[in-house]
mmCIF file of C-alpha atoms in Angstrom:
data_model
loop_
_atom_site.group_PDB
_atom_site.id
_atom_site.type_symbol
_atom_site.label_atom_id
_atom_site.label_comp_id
_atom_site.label_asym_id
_atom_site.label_seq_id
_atom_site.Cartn_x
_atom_site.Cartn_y
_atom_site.Cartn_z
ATOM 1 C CA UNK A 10 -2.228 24.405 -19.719
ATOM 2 C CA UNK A 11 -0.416 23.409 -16.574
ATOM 3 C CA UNK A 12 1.139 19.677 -17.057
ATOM 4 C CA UNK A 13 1.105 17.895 -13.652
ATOM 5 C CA UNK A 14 3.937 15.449 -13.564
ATOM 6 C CA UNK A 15 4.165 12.270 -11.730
ATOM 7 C CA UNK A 16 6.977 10.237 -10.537
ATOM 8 C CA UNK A 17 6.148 6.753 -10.544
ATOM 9 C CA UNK A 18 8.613 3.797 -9.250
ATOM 10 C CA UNK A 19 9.562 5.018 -6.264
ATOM 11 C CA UNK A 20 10.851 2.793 -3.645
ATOM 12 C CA UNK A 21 12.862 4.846 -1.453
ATOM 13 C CA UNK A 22 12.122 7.240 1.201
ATOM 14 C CA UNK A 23 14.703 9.676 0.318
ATOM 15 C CA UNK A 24 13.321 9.484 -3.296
ATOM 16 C CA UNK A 25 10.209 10.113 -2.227
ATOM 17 C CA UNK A 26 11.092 13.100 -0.442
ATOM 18 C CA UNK A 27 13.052 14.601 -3.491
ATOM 19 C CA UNK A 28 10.474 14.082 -5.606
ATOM 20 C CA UNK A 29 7.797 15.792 -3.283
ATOM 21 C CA UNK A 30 10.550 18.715 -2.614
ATOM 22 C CA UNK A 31 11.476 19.275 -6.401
ATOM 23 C CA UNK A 32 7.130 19.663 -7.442
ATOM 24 C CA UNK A 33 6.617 16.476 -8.321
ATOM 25 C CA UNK A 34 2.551 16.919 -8.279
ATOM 26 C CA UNK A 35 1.693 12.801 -7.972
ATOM 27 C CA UNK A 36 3.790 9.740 -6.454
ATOM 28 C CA UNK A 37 3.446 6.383 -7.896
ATOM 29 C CA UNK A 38 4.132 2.787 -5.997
ATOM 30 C CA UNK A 39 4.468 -0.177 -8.352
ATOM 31 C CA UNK A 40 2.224 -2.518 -6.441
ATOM 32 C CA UNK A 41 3.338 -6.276 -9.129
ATOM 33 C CA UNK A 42 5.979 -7.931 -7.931
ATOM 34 C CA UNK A 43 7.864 -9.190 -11.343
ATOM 35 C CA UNK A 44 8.285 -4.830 -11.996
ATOM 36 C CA UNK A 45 11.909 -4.270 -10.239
ATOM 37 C CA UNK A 46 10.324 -0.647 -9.264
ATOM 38 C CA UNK A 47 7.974 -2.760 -7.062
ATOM 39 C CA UNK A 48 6.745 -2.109 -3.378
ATOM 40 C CA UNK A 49 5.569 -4.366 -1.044
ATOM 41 C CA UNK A 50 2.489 -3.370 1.132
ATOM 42 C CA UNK A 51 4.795 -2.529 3.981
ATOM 43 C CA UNK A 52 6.962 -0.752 2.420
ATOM 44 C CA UNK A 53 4.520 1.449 0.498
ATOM 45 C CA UNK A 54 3.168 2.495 4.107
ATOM 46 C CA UNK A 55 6.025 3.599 5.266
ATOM 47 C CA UNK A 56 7.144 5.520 2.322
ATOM 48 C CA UNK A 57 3.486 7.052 2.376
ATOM 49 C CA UNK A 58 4.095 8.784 5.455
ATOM 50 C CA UNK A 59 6.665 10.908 3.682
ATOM 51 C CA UNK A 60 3.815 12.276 1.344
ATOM 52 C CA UNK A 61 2.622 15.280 2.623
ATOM 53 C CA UNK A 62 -1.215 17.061 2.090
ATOM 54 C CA UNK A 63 -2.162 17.961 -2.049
ATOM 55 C CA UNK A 64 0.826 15.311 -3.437
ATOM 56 C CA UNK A 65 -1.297 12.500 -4.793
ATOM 57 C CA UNK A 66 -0.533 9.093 -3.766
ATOM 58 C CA UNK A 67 -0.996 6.317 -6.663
ATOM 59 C CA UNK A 68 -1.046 3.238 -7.015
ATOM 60 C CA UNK A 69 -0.169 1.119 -9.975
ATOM 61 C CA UNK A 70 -1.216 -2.821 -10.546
ATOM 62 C CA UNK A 71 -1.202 -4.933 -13.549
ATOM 63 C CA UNK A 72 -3.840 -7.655 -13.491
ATOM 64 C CA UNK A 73 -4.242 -7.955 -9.679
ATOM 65 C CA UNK A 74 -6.611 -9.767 -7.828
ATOM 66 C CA UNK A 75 -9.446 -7.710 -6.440
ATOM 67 C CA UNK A 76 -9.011 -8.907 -2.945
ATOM 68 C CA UNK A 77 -4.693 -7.952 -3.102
ATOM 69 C CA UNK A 78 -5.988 -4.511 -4.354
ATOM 70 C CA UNK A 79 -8.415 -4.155 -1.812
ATOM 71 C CA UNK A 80 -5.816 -5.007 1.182
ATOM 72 C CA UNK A 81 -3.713 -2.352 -0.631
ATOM 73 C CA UNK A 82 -6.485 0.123 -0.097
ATOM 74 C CA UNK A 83 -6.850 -0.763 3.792
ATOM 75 C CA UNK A 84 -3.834 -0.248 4.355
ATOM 76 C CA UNK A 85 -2.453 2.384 2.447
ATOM 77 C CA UNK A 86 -4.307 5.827 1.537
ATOM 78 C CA UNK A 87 -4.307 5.824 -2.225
ATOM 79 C CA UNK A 88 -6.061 9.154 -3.539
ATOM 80 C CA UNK A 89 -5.662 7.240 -7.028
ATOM 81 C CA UNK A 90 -5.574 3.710 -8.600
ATOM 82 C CA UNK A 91 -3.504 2.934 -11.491
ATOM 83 C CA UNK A 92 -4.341 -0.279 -14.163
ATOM 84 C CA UNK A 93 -1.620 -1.234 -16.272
ATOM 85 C CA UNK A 94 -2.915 -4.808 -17.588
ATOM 86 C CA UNK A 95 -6.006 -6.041 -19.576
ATOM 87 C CA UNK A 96 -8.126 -4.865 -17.418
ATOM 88 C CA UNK A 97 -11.699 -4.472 -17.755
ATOM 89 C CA UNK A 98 -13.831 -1.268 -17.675
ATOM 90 C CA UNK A 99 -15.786 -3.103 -15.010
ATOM 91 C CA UNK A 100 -13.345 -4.482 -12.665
ATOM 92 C CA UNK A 101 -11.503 -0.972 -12.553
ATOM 93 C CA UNK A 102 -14.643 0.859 -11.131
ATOM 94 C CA UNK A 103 -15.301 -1.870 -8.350
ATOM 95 C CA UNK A 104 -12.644 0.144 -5.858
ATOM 96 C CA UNK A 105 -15.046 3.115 -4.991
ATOM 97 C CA UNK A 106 -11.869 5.246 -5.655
ATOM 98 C CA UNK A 107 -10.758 7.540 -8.755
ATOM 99 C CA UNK A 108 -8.987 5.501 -11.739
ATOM 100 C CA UNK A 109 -6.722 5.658 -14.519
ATOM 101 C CA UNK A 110 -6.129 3.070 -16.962
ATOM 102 C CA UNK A 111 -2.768 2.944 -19.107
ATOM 103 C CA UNK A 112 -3.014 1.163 -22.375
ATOM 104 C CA UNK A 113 0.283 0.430 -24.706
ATOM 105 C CA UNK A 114 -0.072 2.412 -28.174
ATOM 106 C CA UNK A 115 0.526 0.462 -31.138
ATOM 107 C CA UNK A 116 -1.961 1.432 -33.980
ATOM 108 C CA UNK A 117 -4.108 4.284 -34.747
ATOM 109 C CA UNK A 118 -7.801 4.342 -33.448
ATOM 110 C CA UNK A 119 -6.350 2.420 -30.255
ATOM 111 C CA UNK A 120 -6.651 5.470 -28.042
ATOM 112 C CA UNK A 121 -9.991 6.717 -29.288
ATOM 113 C CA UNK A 122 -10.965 3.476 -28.660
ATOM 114 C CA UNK A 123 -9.731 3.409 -25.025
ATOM 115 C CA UNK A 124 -11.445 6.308 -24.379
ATOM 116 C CA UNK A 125 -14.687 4.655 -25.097
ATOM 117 C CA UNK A 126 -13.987 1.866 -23.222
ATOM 118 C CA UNK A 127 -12.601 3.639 -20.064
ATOM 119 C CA UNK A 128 -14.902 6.682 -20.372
ATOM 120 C CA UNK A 129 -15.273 6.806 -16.353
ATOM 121 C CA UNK A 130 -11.882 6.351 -15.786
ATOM 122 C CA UNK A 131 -10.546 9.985 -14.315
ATOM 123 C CA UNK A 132 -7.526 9.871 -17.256
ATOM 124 C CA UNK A 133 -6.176 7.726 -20.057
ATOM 125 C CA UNK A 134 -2.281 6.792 -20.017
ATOM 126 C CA UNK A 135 -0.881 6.333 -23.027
ATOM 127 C CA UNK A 136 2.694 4.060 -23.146
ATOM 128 C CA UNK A 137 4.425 2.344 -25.358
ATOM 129 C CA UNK A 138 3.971 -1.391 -26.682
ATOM 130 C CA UNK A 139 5.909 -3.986 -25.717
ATOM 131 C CA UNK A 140 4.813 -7.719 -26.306
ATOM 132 C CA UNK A 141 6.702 -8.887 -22.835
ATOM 133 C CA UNK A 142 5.820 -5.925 -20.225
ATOM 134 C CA UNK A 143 3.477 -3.996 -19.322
ATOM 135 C CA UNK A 144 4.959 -0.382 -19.194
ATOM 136 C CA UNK A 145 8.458 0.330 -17.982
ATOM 137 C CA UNK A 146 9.772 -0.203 -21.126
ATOM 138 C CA UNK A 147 12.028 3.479 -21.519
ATOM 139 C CA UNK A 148 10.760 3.593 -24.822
ATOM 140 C CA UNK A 149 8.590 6.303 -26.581
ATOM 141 C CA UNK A 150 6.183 5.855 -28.955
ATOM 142 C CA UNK A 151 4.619 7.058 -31.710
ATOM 143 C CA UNK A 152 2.903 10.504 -30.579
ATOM 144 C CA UNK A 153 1.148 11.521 -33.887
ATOM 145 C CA UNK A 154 -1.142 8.817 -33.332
ATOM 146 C CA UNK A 155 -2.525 10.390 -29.888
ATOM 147 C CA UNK A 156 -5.964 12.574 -31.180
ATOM 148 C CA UNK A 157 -6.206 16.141 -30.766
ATOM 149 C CA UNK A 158 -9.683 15.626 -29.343
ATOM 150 C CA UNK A 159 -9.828 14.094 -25.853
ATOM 151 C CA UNK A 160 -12.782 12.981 -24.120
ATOM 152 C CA UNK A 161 -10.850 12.283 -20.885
ATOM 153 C CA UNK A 162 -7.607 13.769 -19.606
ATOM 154 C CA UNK A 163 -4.794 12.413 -21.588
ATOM 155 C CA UNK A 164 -1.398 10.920 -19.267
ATOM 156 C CA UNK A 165 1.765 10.648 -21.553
ATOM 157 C CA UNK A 166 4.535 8.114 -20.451
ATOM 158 C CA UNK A 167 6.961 5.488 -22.405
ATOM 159 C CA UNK A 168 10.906 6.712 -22.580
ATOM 160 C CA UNK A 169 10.298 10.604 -21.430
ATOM 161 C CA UNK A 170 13.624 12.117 -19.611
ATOM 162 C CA UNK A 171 14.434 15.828 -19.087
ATOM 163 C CA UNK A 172 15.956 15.538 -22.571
ATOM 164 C CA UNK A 173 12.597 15.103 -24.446
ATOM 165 C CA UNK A 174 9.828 15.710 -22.253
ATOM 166 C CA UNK A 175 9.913 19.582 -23.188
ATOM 167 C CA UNK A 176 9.070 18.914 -26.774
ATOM 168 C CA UNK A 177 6.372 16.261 -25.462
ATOM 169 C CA UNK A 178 4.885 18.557 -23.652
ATOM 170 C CA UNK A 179 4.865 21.257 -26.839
ATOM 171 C CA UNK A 180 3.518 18.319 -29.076
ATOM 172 C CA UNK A 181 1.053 16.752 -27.153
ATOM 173 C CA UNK A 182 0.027 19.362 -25.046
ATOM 174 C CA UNK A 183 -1.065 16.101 -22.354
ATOM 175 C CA UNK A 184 -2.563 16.618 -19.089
ATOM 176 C CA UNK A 185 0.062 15.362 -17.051
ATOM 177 C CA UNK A 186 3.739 12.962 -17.721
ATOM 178 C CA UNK A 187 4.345 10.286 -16.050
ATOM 179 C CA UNK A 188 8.142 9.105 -15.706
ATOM 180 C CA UNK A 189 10.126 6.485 -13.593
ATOM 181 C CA UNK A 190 13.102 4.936 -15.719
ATOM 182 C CA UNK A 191 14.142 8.533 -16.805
ATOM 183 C CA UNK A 192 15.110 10.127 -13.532
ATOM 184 C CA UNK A 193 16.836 6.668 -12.569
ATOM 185 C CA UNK A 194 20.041 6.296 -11.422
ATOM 186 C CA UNK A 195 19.383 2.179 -11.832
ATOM 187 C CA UNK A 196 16.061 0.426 -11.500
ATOM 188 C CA UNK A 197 13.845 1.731 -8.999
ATOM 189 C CA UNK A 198 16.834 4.311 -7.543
ATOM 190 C CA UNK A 199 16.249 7.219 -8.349
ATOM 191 C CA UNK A 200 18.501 10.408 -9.315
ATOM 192 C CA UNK A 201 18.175 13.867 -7.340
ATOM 193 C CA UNK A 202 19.730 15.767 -10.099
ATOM 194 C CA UNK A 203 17.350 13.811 -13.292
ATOM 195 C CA UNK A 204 13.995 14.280 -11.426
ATOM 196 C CA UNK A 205 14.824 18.039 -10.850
ATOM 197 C CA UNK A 206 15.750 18.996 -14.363
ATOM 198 C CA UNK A 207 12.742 16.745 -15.352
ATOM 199 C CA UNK A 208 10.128 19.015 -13.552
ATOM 200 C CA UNK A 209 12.321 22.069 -14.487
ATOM 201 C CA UNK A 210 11.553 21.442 -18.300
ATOM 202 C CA UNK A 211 7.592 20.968 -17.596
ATOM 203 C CA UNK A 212 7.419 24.222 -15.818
ATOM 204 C CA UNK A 213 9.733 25.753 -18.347
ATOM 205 C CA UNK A 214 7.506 25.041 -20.911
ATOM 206 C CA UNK A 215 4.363 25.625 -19.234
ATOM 207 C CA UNK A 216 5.328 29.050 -18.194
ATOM 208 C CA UNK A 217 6.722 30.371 -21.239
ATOM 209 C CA UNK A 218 3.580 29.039 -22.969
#
């Protein structure tokens, strides 16, 4: 299987364009303001412009209002939205727009659970726990607890750098990563050099699969 990778954080338009030049298959904004990866609407619209055709364009929000994600969505052509709170099945699908929902891992049954709950979501991130944040944390998690059996496509994230993500890929065998603190130079800069050997490893292990 081909794992798509996404680069999530961004908030500079030179990052953007490495990340779009080195394969990166999706682009994430960080649309809640306490993240230090966040965007503000402006800013996100002019970094979109550096996305070109077949790179997705996602965003990510963590207990918004509907009306904020809404304005988000007028102004800026999302081909994906991204809920990283406690949000409900219900007020995810309002959007008329393709969803994921990220849930933090902390005990078994969780994500067969989540895919219950979320079963028309268009994927199911998986992250790890952290009492104080929702995602962003650098920290992995506990991967034998993610099923075998999928009913939706499975997104892995939580403390993946080019240093792991090949065995995470081997392991979990996930539909896509999803990375942003480990091809950092600090908080919400991001390195050249770690997002290419980051995609390198995917492909590496996709191809040789």
């Amino acid at each position: 299987m081909n794992t798509r990778v996404k680069i999530c954080g961004l908030t500079r338009a030179e990052d953007v364009e490495a990340a779009v030049a080195k394969g990166a298959d999706a682009i994430g904004f960080v649309f809640y303001e306490p993240s230090p990866r966040s965007v503000t609407i402006e800013q996100a619209e002019a970094l979109a412009h550096h996305i070109p055709a077949f790179v997705s364009v996602v965003g990510l929000f963590v207990n918004p209002e509907r009306d904020y994600v809404n304005e988000v969505l007028r102004r800026i052509p999302l081909d994906l939205l991204q809920f990283h709170g406690d949000e409900t099945a219900g007020f995810c699908e309002q959007f008329d727009r393709r969803w994921i929902k990220a849930i933090r891992v902390q005990r078994a049954g969780q994500i067969e659970q989540a895919f219950d709950d979320y079963k028309f979501a268009s994927g199911l991130l998986v992250d790890a726990w952290d009492p104080d944040r929702y995602g962003g944390t650098g920290h992995s998690f506990n991967w034998d607890l993610i099923p075998s059996e999928r009913a939706l496509p499975l997104i892995l994230a939580g403390g993946l750098s080019s240093d792991n993500v090949s065995g995470a890929v081997k392991k979990v065998r996930p539909w896509a990563v999803d990375v942003s603190g480990g091809v950092e130079k600090s908080k919400g800069i991001k390195d050249v050099e770690k997002i290419t050997k980051f995609i390198r490893e995917v492909h590496r292990v996709c191809n040789t699969d």
